[in-house]
XYZ file of C-alpha atoms in Angstrom:
613
model
C 179.738 124.266 -12.337
C 183.229 122.868 -11.900
C 185.998 125.154 -10.657
C 189.611 124.023 -10.833
C 192.183 126.464 -9.496
C 195.862 126.407 -8.559
C 197.396 127.886 -5.411
C 199.320 131.163 -5.549
C 199.741 132.209 -1.952
C 198.305 131.317 1.443
C 196.742 133.524 4.079
C 195.136 132.306 7.300
C 192.846 134.487 9.413
C 191.126 133.283 12.558
C 189.182 135.791 14.639
C 187.100 134.336 17.434
C 183.961 135.715 19.006
C 182.897 135.190 22.612
C 181.642 131.687 21.868
C 184.892 130.534 20.323
C 183.538 130.631 16.743
C 185.302 132.186 13.781
C 183.669 135.419 12.568
C 186.153 136.283 9.792
C 187.607 133.785 7.254
C 188.830 130.613 8.900
C 191.103 129.894 5.937
C 191.831 132.068 2.934
C 194.116 131.576 -0.073
C 194.582 132.943 -3.584
C 194.531 130.596 -6.577
C 194.938 130.926 -10.348
C 192.476 129.341 -12.775
C 194.435 126.630 -14.568
C 192.674 127.051 -17.897
C 192.611 130.883 -17.845
C 195.708 132.473 -16.326
C 194.232 135.940 -16.584
C 191.895 135.089 -13.709
C 192.713 134.610 -10.062
C 190.423 133.390 -7.298
C 190.449 134.355 -3.655
C 188.953 131.362 -1.876
C 187.736 131.963 1.688
C 186.258 129.466 4.120
C 183.894 130.983 6.705
C 181.048 129.752 8.874
C 178.723 130.506 5.940
C 180.614 128.332 3.504
C 183.102 128.628 0.671
C 183.449 132.091 -0.925
C 184.924 132.175 -4.462
C 185.949 135.679 -5.488
C 187.069 135.862 -9.124
C 189.427 138.735 -10.003
C 190.200 139.666 -13.594
C 193.023 141.787 -14.992
C 190.745 144.810 -15.365
C 190.119 144.817 -11.601
C 186.522 143.551 -11.630
C 185.453 141.050 -8.984
C 182.617 138.564 -8.692
C 181.943 136.482 -5.608
C 179.977 133.239 -5.444
C 179.044 131.544 -2.167
C 178.707 127.795 -1.772
C 176.765 127.638 1.475
C 177.909 125.181 4.121
C 174.430 123.665 4.186
C 174.833 122.720 0.505
C 178.279 121.115 0.885
C 178.145 117.364 1.462
C 181.837 116.450 1.671
C 185.395 116.840 0.419
C 188.309 114.579 -0.499
C 192.100 114.904 -0.767
C 193.554 113.783 -4.100
C 196.940 113.519 -5.806
C 198.508 113.141 -9.234
C 199.291 109.525 -10.079
C 202.198 110.501 -12.362
C 201.588 107.576 -14.736
C 201.441 107.271 -18.523
C 202.761 110.783 -19.121
C 199.544 112.502 -18.062
C 197.979 113.857 -14.919
C 195.260 111.689 -13.404
C 193.727 113.299 -10.341
C 192.356 110.467 -8.280
C 191.095 110.246 -4.719
C 193.110 107.964 -2.490
C 189.944 105.883 -1.974
C 186.688 106.019 -3.905
C 185.537 108.717 -6.301
C 185.970 108.842 -10.060
C 187.359 112.278 -10.926
C 189.919 111.970 -13.729
C 191.711 114.533 -15.836
C 193.969 113.862 -18.825
C 196.148 116.113 -20.964
C 194.114 118.877 -22.667
C 190.844 117.044 -22.114
C 187.462 118.037 -20.738
C 185.480 115.659 -18.540
C 181.720 116.190 -18.151
C 180.250 115.296 -14.765
C 176.675 116.258 -13.810
C 176.798 119.338 -16.075
C 180.064 120.415 -14.425
C 183.339 120.903 -16.318
C 186.928 120.453 -15.235
C 189.913 121.409 -17.379
C 193.347 120.304 -16.236
C 196.329 120.844 -18.569
C 199.307 118.578 -18.893
C 201.269 118.164 -15.662
C 204.655 116.432 -15.490
C 204.910 113.017 -13.847
C 206.892 114.452 -10.928
C 204.114 116.828 -9.887
C 204.127 117.432 -6.115
C 200.706 119.110 -5.996
C 197.959 118.073 -3.627
C 194.316 118.492 -4.608
C 191.140 119.023 -2.594
C 187.750 118.438 -4.197
C 184.726 119.954 -2.459
C 181.300 118.524 -3.371
C 178.053 120.463 -3.086
C 174.488 120.362 -4.400
C 173.173 123.879 -4.924
C 169.680 125.132 -5.753
C 169.124 126.219 -9.347
C 166.153 128.088 -10.854
C 164.989 129.128 -7.393
C 161.302 129.996 -7.237
C 160.453 128.565 -10.660
C 158.736 125.352 -11.629
C 162.120 124.026 -12.758
C 163.780 124.453 -9.364
C 166.248 121.652 -8.695
C 169.568 120.822 -7.078
C 172.658 120.532 -9.262
C 176.030 119.122 -8.371
C 178.919 121.573 -8.028
C 182.530 120.456 -7.600
C 185.347 122.831 -6.665
C 188.874 121.440 -7.010
C 191.729 123.333 -5.314
C 195.344 122.601 -6.257
C 197.982 123.195 -3.572
C 201.597 123.504 -4.841
C 203.459 126.048 -2.693
C 206.025 123.467 -1.591
C 208.394 121.144 -3.436
C 207.119 118.222 -1.395
C 203.828 116.392 -1.812
C 203.655 115.759 1.940
C 203.866 119.482 2.696
C 201.259 120.374 0.095
C 199.050 117.546 1.275
C 199.282 118.842 4.823
C 197.845 122.183 3.683
C 195.074 120.473 1.703
C 194.291 118.327 4.738
C 194.024 121.451 6.870
C 191.301 122.749 4.572
C 189.601 119.368 4.552
C 189.617 119.199 8.342
C 188.188 122.723 8.628
C 185.391 122.001 6.146
C 184.484 118.728 7.837
C 184.418 120.420 11.225
C 181.898 122.939 9.882
C 179.820 120.130 8.372
C 179.729 118.320 11.708
C 178.814 121.520 13.531
C 175.661 122.211 11.538
C 172.736 122.372 13.954
C 169.001 122.285 13.480
C 168.404 126.027 13.118
C 170.987 126.355 10.372
C 173.568 128.202 12.478
C 177.067 126.982 13.309
C 177.922 125.776 16.793
C 181.220 124.584 18.198
C 181.582 120.845 17.490
C 181.171 118.467 20.397
C 181.634 114.712 20.451
C 178.496 114.488 22.588
C 176.365 115.766 19.699
C 178.165 114.185 16.759
C 176.022 111.452 15.237
C 178.776 109.063 14.203
C 179.497 107.933 10.687
C 178.256 104.348 10.388
C 174.961 103.859 8.578
C 172.714 100.855 8.047
C 170.967 100.763 4.669
C 168.066 98.321 4.328
C 166.998 97.624 0.745
C 163.839 95.823 -0.337
C 164.685 94.468 -3.826
C 161.006 93.964 -4.661
C 159.670 97.403 -3.698
C 157.746 99.330 -6.337
C 158.782 98.142 -9.778
C 161.722 96.161 -8.369
C 164.604 98.579 -9.028
C 165.661 99.381 -5.463
C 168.949 97.559 -5.741
C 169.861 99.340 -8.955
C 168.927 102.679 -7.366
C 171.267 102.019 -4.466
C 174.205 101.023 -6.640
C 173.963 103.806 -9.187
C 172.600 106.784 -7.247
C 173.087 106.372 -3.489
C 176.574 104.882 -3.211
C 178.257 107.799 -5.057
C 176.653 110.344 -2.703
C 177.642 108.358 0.398
C 181.203 108.163 -0.941
C 181.372 111.899 -1.606
C 180.097 112.566 1.920
C 182.521 109.991 3.349
C 179.701 108.107 5.072
C 180.402 104.485 5.941
C 177.570 101.992 5.629
C 176.474 98.405 6.073
C 174.018 96.998 3.550
C 171.147 94.625 4.305
C 168.983 93.222 1.491
C 165.649 91.941 2.767
C 164.734 88.420 1.713
C 161.318 87.858 3.280
C 158.385 89.653 4.814
C 159.181 91.144 8.255
C 162.922 90.642 7.678
C 163.623 94.292 8.513
C 161.355 94.055 11.553
C 163.251 91.064 12.923
C 166.578 92.736 12.156
C 165.654 95.810 14.193
C 164.384 93.724 17.086
C 167.409 91.429 17.421
C 170.467 93.401 16.231
C 172.941 95.578 18.093
C 171.636 98.775 16.549
C 174.059 100.960 18.522
C 176.860 100.295 16.039
C 174.936 102.376 13.475
C 175.443 105.794 15.000
C 174.593 107.582 11.764
C 171.171 105.939 11.653
C 169.032 103.520 9.663
C 167.994 104.186 6.068
C 165.297 102.239 4.265
C 165.257 102.088 0.476
C 161.851 100.844 -0.527
C 158.221 101.608 0.116
C 156.490 102.923 3.222
C 155.866 99.339 4.306
C 159.595 98.847 4.913
C 159.703 101.844 7.285
C 156.641 100.362 9.042
C 158.664 97.188 9.674
C 161.663 99.110 11.017
C 159.604 101.210 13.448
C 157.635 98.273 14.791
C 160.763 96.146 15.098
C 162.299 98.860 17.287
C 159.129 98.985 19.368
C 159.534 95.276 20.125
C 162.865 95.852 21.857
C 163.192 96.012 25.631
C 165.309 99.162 25.144
C 162.851 100.765 22.694
C 163.081 104.255 24.197
C 166.860 104.281 24.170
C 166.814 102.976 20.599
C 164.542 105.759 19.340
C 166.564 108.415 21.135
C 169.808 107.080 19.647
C 168.835 106.267 16.061
C 167.893 108.640 13.285
C 165.678 107.169 10.575
C 165.624 108.051 6.888
C 163.836 106.918 3.757
C 164.818 106.826 0.097
C 161.786 106.397 -2.174
C 161.701 103.065 -3.952
C 158.086 101.991 -3.555
C 154.761 102.866 -5.134
C 153.550 105.386 -2.548
C 156.588 107.100 -0.976
C 154.454 109.332 1.235
C 157.079 109.884 3.935
C 159.820 110.969 1.515
C 157.513 113.436 -0.213
C 156.204 114.825 3.108
C 159.724 115.583 4.366
C 160.604 117.443 1.167
C 157.269 119.288 1.156
C 157.771 120.579 4.694
C 161.348 121.743 4.012
C 160.574 123.282 0.586
C 162.985 120.976 -1.244
C 162.484 120.361 -5.010
C 161.386 116.723 -4.764
C 159.902 115.961 -8.186
C 162.967 116.485 -10.464
C 164.961 113.854 -8.564
C 163.284 112.315 -5.471
C 166.165 109.927 -4.802
C 168.790 112.682 -4.838
C 166.801 114.941 -2.496
C 166.203 112.097 -0.038
C 169.873 111.069 -0.104
C 170.949 114.670 0.575
C 168.732 114.667 3.683
C 170.834 111.808 5.020
C 174.291 113.210 4.341
C 173.142 116.630 5.585
C 172.814 115.115 9.061
C 169.989 117.333 10.360
C 167.795 115.483 12.890
C 164.132 116.408 13.193
C 161.611 114.897 15.634
C 158.646 113.076 14.122
C 155.358 111.936 15.640
C 154.221 108.339 15.712
C 150.728 106.993 16.333
C 149.900 104.063 18.579
C 147.255 101.901 16.870
C 145.276 99.329 18.836
C 142.850 96.699 17.569
C 141.188 93.798 19.385
C 144.146 91.538 18.621
C 147.270 93.672 18.218
C 149.111 96.937 18.785
C 151.227 98.547 16.065
C 152.923 101.908 15.619
C 152.236 104.003 12.560
C 154.119 106.930 10.991
C 151.949 107.715 7.946
C 148.203 107.081 8.002
C 145.247 104.897 8.926
C 142.691 104.273 6.207
C 139.198 102.807 6.063
C 136.847 103.068 3.128
C 137.584 104.352 -0.370
C 141.359 105.033 -0.274
C 142.066 101.945 1.843
C 140.144 99.777 -0.599
C 142.199 101.165 -3.491
C 145.444 100.611 -1.606
C 144.742 96.921 -1.031
C 142.729 95.960 -4.100
C 145.203 97.568 -6.543
C 148.009 95.298 -5.309
C 147.371 93.071 -8.319
C 148.682 95.948 -10.477
C 151.842 96.564 -8.412
C 154.138 95.894 -11.379
C 153.061 99.153 -13.080
C 154.029 101.329 -10.088
C 152.081 104.342 -8.801
C 149.644 104.546 -11.801
C 147.902 101.556 -10.244
C 146.222 103.897 -7.743
C 144.735 106.092 -10.498
C 143.429 103.137 -12.484
C 141.768 101.553 -9.471
C 140.322 104.883 -8.301
C 138.368 105.148 -11.548
C 137.002 101.651 -11.125
C 135.959 102.275 -7.521
C 134.396 105.651 -8.349
C 132.006 103.937 -10.753
C 130.927 101.567 -7.977
C 131.060 104.017 -5.060
C 130.358 102.289 -1.725
C 129.565 103.406 1.800
C 129.903 101.601 5.135
C 128.144 102.044 8.508
C 130.396 102.863 11.460
C 130.667 104.679 14.779
C 133.401 107.310 14.863
C 134.565 108.882 18.143
C 137.344 111.432 18.542
C 139.010 113.905 20.877
C 139.014 117.142 18.890
C 141.772 119.755 19.142
C 140.167 123.204 19.362
C 143.356 125.299 19.559
C 146.115 123.992 17.285
C 148.685 126.582 18.331
C 148.337 125.768 22.025
C 148.390 122.027 21.328
C 151.619 122.252 19.305
C 153.282 124.333 22.014
C 152.321 121.787 24.684
C 153.637 118.905 22.593
C 156.970 120.656 22.067
C 157.255 121.125 25.826
C 156.476 117.450 26.424
C 159.225 116.414 24.024
C 161.724 118.389 26.056
C 161.159 116.266 29.161
C 160.900 112.583 29.896
C 157.142 112.847 30.532
C 155.344 109.539 30.324
C 158.090 107.884 28.304
C 159.992 106.387 31.218
C 161.821 103.103 31.014
C 164.335 101.130 33.043
C 167.276 100.175 30.826
C 169.011 96.969 31.830
C 171.526 96.860 28.983
C 175.154 97.730 29.570
C 176.085 101.214 28.307
C 177.584 101.363 24.837
C 180.957 103.120 24.551
C 181.414 105.010 21.287
C 184.495 106.965 20.258
C 184.601 109.552 17.515
C 187.812 110.837 15.922
C 188.798 113.704 13.648
C 190.575 113.195 10.334
C 194.390 113.026 10.758
C 196.577 115.726 9.254
C 199.000 113.235 7.782
C 199.102 109.693 6.468
C 196.327 108.144 4.382
C 193.331 110.413 4.290
C 190.824 107.940 2.872
C 190.994 104.863 5.069
C 189.564 101.699 3.489
C 186.595 100.330 5.401
C 185.089 96.924 5.753
C 181.458 96.817 4.770
C 178.964 94.189 5.820
C 176.603 93.139 3.047
C 174.161 90.587 4.278
C 172.658 89.102 1.117
C 175.349 89.159 -1.554
C 178.085 91.495 -2.715
C 176.594 94.655 -4.129
C 179.096 94.615 -6.981
C 178.344 91.011 -7.936
C 176.924 90.964 -11.463
C 175.555 87.485 -10.972
C 173.502 88.264 -7.890
C 172.812 91.983 -8.239
C 169.245 91.448 -9.423
C 168.551 88.023 -7.966
C 164.966 87.455 -6.928
C 164.640 86.487 -3.292
C 162.762 83.425 -4.449
C 165.992 82.158 -6.028
C 167.650 81.883 -2.629
C 165.149 79.965 -0.485
C 167.814 78.693 1.904
C 169.042 82.171 2.888
C 167.980 83.533 6.240
C 169.614 86.800 7.261
C 168.729 86.486 10.938
C 167.306 83.764 13.150
C 163.543 83.432 13.161
C 161.666 83.839 16.407
C 162.013 80.660 18.443
C 158.836 78.629 18.262
C 156.724 79.162 21.350
C 158.476 82.389 22.341
C 156.562 85.641 22.537
C 157.396 88.989 20.977
C 156.188 91.858 23.127
C 155.099 95.131 21.580
C 156.337 97.839 23.913
C 156.436 101.602 23.566
C 154.721 104.485 25.414
C 151.849 103.630 27.721
C 148.416 104.331 26.241
C 146.248 107.009 27.837
C 143.082 105.659 26.199
C 140.521 103.324 27.781
C 140.424 99.735 26.468
C 138.422 99.130 23.300
C 135.837 97.283 25.367
C 135.169 100.411 27.496
C 133.222 103.527 26.479
C 135.146 106.523 25.172
C 135.630 109.533 27.508
C 132.570 111.730 27.976
C 134.161 114.787 26.320
C 134.715 112.976 23.004
C 132.586 113.629 19.923
C 130.654 110.521 18.803
C 129.144 110.171 15.287
C 127.253 107.092 14.027
C 126.565 107.197 10.297
C 127.292 105.788 6.833
C 130.760 106.772 5.589
C 132.359 106.668 2.149
C 135.771 106.967 3.766
C 137.640 107.865 6.941
C 141.356 108.521 6.658
C 143.679 109.649 9.437
C 147.007 111.183 8.397
C 149.934 112.614 10.390
C 152.153 113.489 7.427
C 151.149 115.872 4.653
C 151.341 113.277 1.856
C 150.156 109.683 1.870
C 151.816 109.184 -1.523
C 153.944 111.255 -3.872
C 150.924 112.742 -5.631
C 148.344 112.801 -2.802
C 148.597 115.665 -0.307
C 145.875 114.553 2.076
C 146.711 116.873 5.020
C 148.383 120.060 3.707
C 148.735 121.591 7.192
C 150.353 118.543 8.759
C 153.916 118.804 10.101
C 156.373 116.115 11.074
C 156.079 116.944 14.769
C 152.879 118.953 15.307
C 151.292 116.390 17.641
C 148.108 116.217 15.521
C 146.171 113.439 13.791
C 144.369 114.937 10.799
C 141.086 113.060 10.394
C 139.475 113.283 6.951
C 135.816 112.259 6.930
C 133.398 111.884 3.997
C 129.883 110.707 4.822
C 127.402 108.950 2.561
C 125.362 111.233 0.316
C 128.208 112.795 -1.648
C 127.552 112.592 -5.400
C 129.977 110.935 -7.799
C 130.590 114.296 -9.478
C 131.496 115.948 -6.175
C 133.596 112.984 -5.153
C 135.433 113.194 -8.472
C 136.241 116.839 -7.643
C 137.609 115.593 -4.321
C 139.848 113.064 -6.066
C 141.123 115.609 -8.583
C 141.963 118.018 -5.770
C 144.111 115.523 -3.843
C 147.218 116.337 -5.878
C 147.069 120.057 -4.983
C 145.362 120.127 -1.581
C 142.218 121.711 -3.039
C 140.148 118.702 -2.002
C 139.436 120.348 1.366
C 137.361 123.033 -0.388
C 134.990 120.412 -1.836
C 131.523 120.234 -0.177
C 130.862 117.326 2.224
C 134.593 116.895 2.967
C 135.644 117.413 6.599
C 139.177 117.657 7.996
C 139.244 117.420 11.804
C 142.399 117.834 13.940
C 142.304 115.296 16.784
C 144.512 113.886 19.540
C 142.972 110.425 19.357
C 140.049 108.617 17.756
C 138.159 105.332 17.772
C 136.555 103.710 14.720
C 134.032 100.905 15.137
C 132.886 99.425 11.790
C 129.296 98.178 12.024
C 129.541 95.871 9.002
C 132.066 93.820 7.079
C 133.415 94.808 3.680
C 135.964 97.591 3.839
C 139.668 97.133 4.393
C 141.543 98.538 7.380
C 144.989 99.791 6.329
C 147.850 101.179 8.455
C 150.823 102.608 6.524
C 149.761 100.572 3.528
C 149.670 97.337 5.540
C 146.336 95.523 5.860
C 145.126 94.701 9.384
C 142.388 92.297 10.418
C 138.898 93.784 10.335
C 138.282 95.090 13.851
C 137.378 98.129 15.920
C 140.427 100.362 16.137
C 141.638 103.249 18.224
C 144.669 105.466 17.739
C 146.493 108.184 19.687
C 149.333 110.513 18.800
C 152.767 110.033 20.381
C 154.478 113.377 19.784
C 158.080 113.448 18.563
C 159.246 110.067 19.860
C 161.408 109.290 16.823
C 163.879 111.308 14.742
C 164.287 111.521 10.985
C 166.743 113.212 8.643
C 165.270 116.356 7.075
C 166.945 119.464 5.697
C 166.384 122.606 7.706
C 163.860 124.952 6.099
C 165.446 128.242 5.063
C 163.585 131.273 3.765
C-alpha cells in the first residue's frame, strides 16, 4: 500500500494523562488524496500509531491503523522543481521519485503524483512501515507500506517544512519511546540506545553472498530507519574476535550486528569476553544477527520466539529486529575443556549431529542442503560412542525461570572493578529547521561498499590487508567473564548430580530453540529461560526409529520418538571414554576433551521484536 495525500487543514490536540503521555491524538490533520479528489483523509498520530481515516462524498468512513511498532522511520522531502516535473526526493538517501502522470511501483506499493509546477512550495513527509499480511495463514509475511503526506498550507517552503518536521519529530519520539512490553513511555536520554551501529560482514559465509545481501537488502532499511553505521568486512579467521577485544566499542551505541553464520557471532561474543571491561561491554552493547550462513540458528530462534514470519524473507525479518530497537536479555553458556574456556550462545554437540556439522564442511558451497546429504550418509553407518554424562537436573522449570529473572535484576555474582574512564555520550533530537538529513561519515574497513571493483573480492586477493593489529607475540589473551560455580574438571561432580555411563549415539545441549533454520531441537527453549536443554540418545536405537527422529527435527515432533530424552539442566559434564566423535560448540570444532558447561542467565542483550498476541 502506498498512500499519497495533500494537506487541507491542520488541527493539533494534545491531552496529557498523569504520566505526561498523550491519550488523544498528538497531531491530527485533514488531507485530500491527490489522485482522487473525492476522497479526504483524516490523519491522526497517537501513541498507537498512525490512523488513516478515509472519508468519501457519501459520508462513509474507513480507518486503517499503522501501528507504531510496525513503523521503522520517516523522512522529510521536497520538490526539486527541475525539468518541468515534480521529483519528490529525500534531502539525503532514499529513492522515492514521482514524475508527471506516472506510477512508480515499490514493494507492491503505488504512488501517484500529478504534475506540480516548478515553483511548488510543498513539503513532504514519507512514513515507512512493514505491516503483517495474511495473519494466521501459511502465507503470513511482512509487506512494506509507505505513507506520503504533502504539506502546503503556506506559501513558503520553510513554513511547510516546519510543519512536516513537527510530524517527523513526533513520530521519531514515539519510535524512541517504545519499550519492551510494547507500551509507550516518556522518552529519556538515559534509556535511548544511540544511533551508531557496527555491522560486521563475513564475505565467505554460507554461499558467499553476504556482501551482496548487505548492499541490496540491509542498507535500504537502515536508511529508511535513519540508522547510522560503520561497516567492517572480515578478512581472516578470528578477525571479528580481535576487533571486539581491541576496539572502542562504546562508540557503537546502537549495537553490533553480524551478517554471516553463527560462527561469526561466536567470535564477537568471545572477543567481548576477552576484554577487561567485559561486564560493562555486555551491559552497554546490544547484539543482532542477520542470517548469511548455512545454519542461522540464532536468527530463526529469535523469530520463532516472537512469532515473526521468518521463512518468506529471513533477512528482512532480522533487519526489522534491529531497527525496531527492542532489547531482550539472552543466556550464554560457559564452556570449559582441559585446555580452554569459551562462551557459547547456541549449542554444544557430540555424536551424530556434531559429526555432520564438521564432516559436511567439504560441501559448504551448496549451503544448508549439505546437512541433509551428510545425514543420510551417517544414518547408513550409524555409530555410537562410550562416555560418562553428569548433569544437574532442573525439576521445577517455572521456579528456576523465576529465580533467574530475579538474578538478572541484581548484580549477583557478576561483579567487576572497571578501571576505564567513563564514556560521555550525548544524544540529540532532530532540529525543527535547517537540513533534516545530515550527511554522515561512514567507516568502511575493507573497501568502499559501493566499489564495483572490490565489492566481491575474495579475502585471498588481499593478503597484505590487516584490519587490526594481531596479538603481540608472547602476550597473553585472558578469557574473562562470570566466575564458574562448578568444580574443576579434575574433581568429582557434586553429589546431587545425576551420573550416567553408557554408549551414546549423540548428546546435544541447546539453549536456543533452533540450531539451524530447519532444525528445532529444543521447542520449549527461550532466549532467557536460564535452562540448558540436554538431548540424549543412547545406543540401541534402530535406524528406522532414528530416521523418525531426524524427520521430526523440522517440526519438533522428534521428542515423541522412543529412546529420545530431553532433560532440562543447569549444568553438565561430558567425559568421552574413546576417541572418534567431534566436539562442536556453536558450529566451531574444539579439541577432543572432557567438557563441562553451565548456564549464565541473561548476561547479554539481543534485538528481538516484542511478542504481541
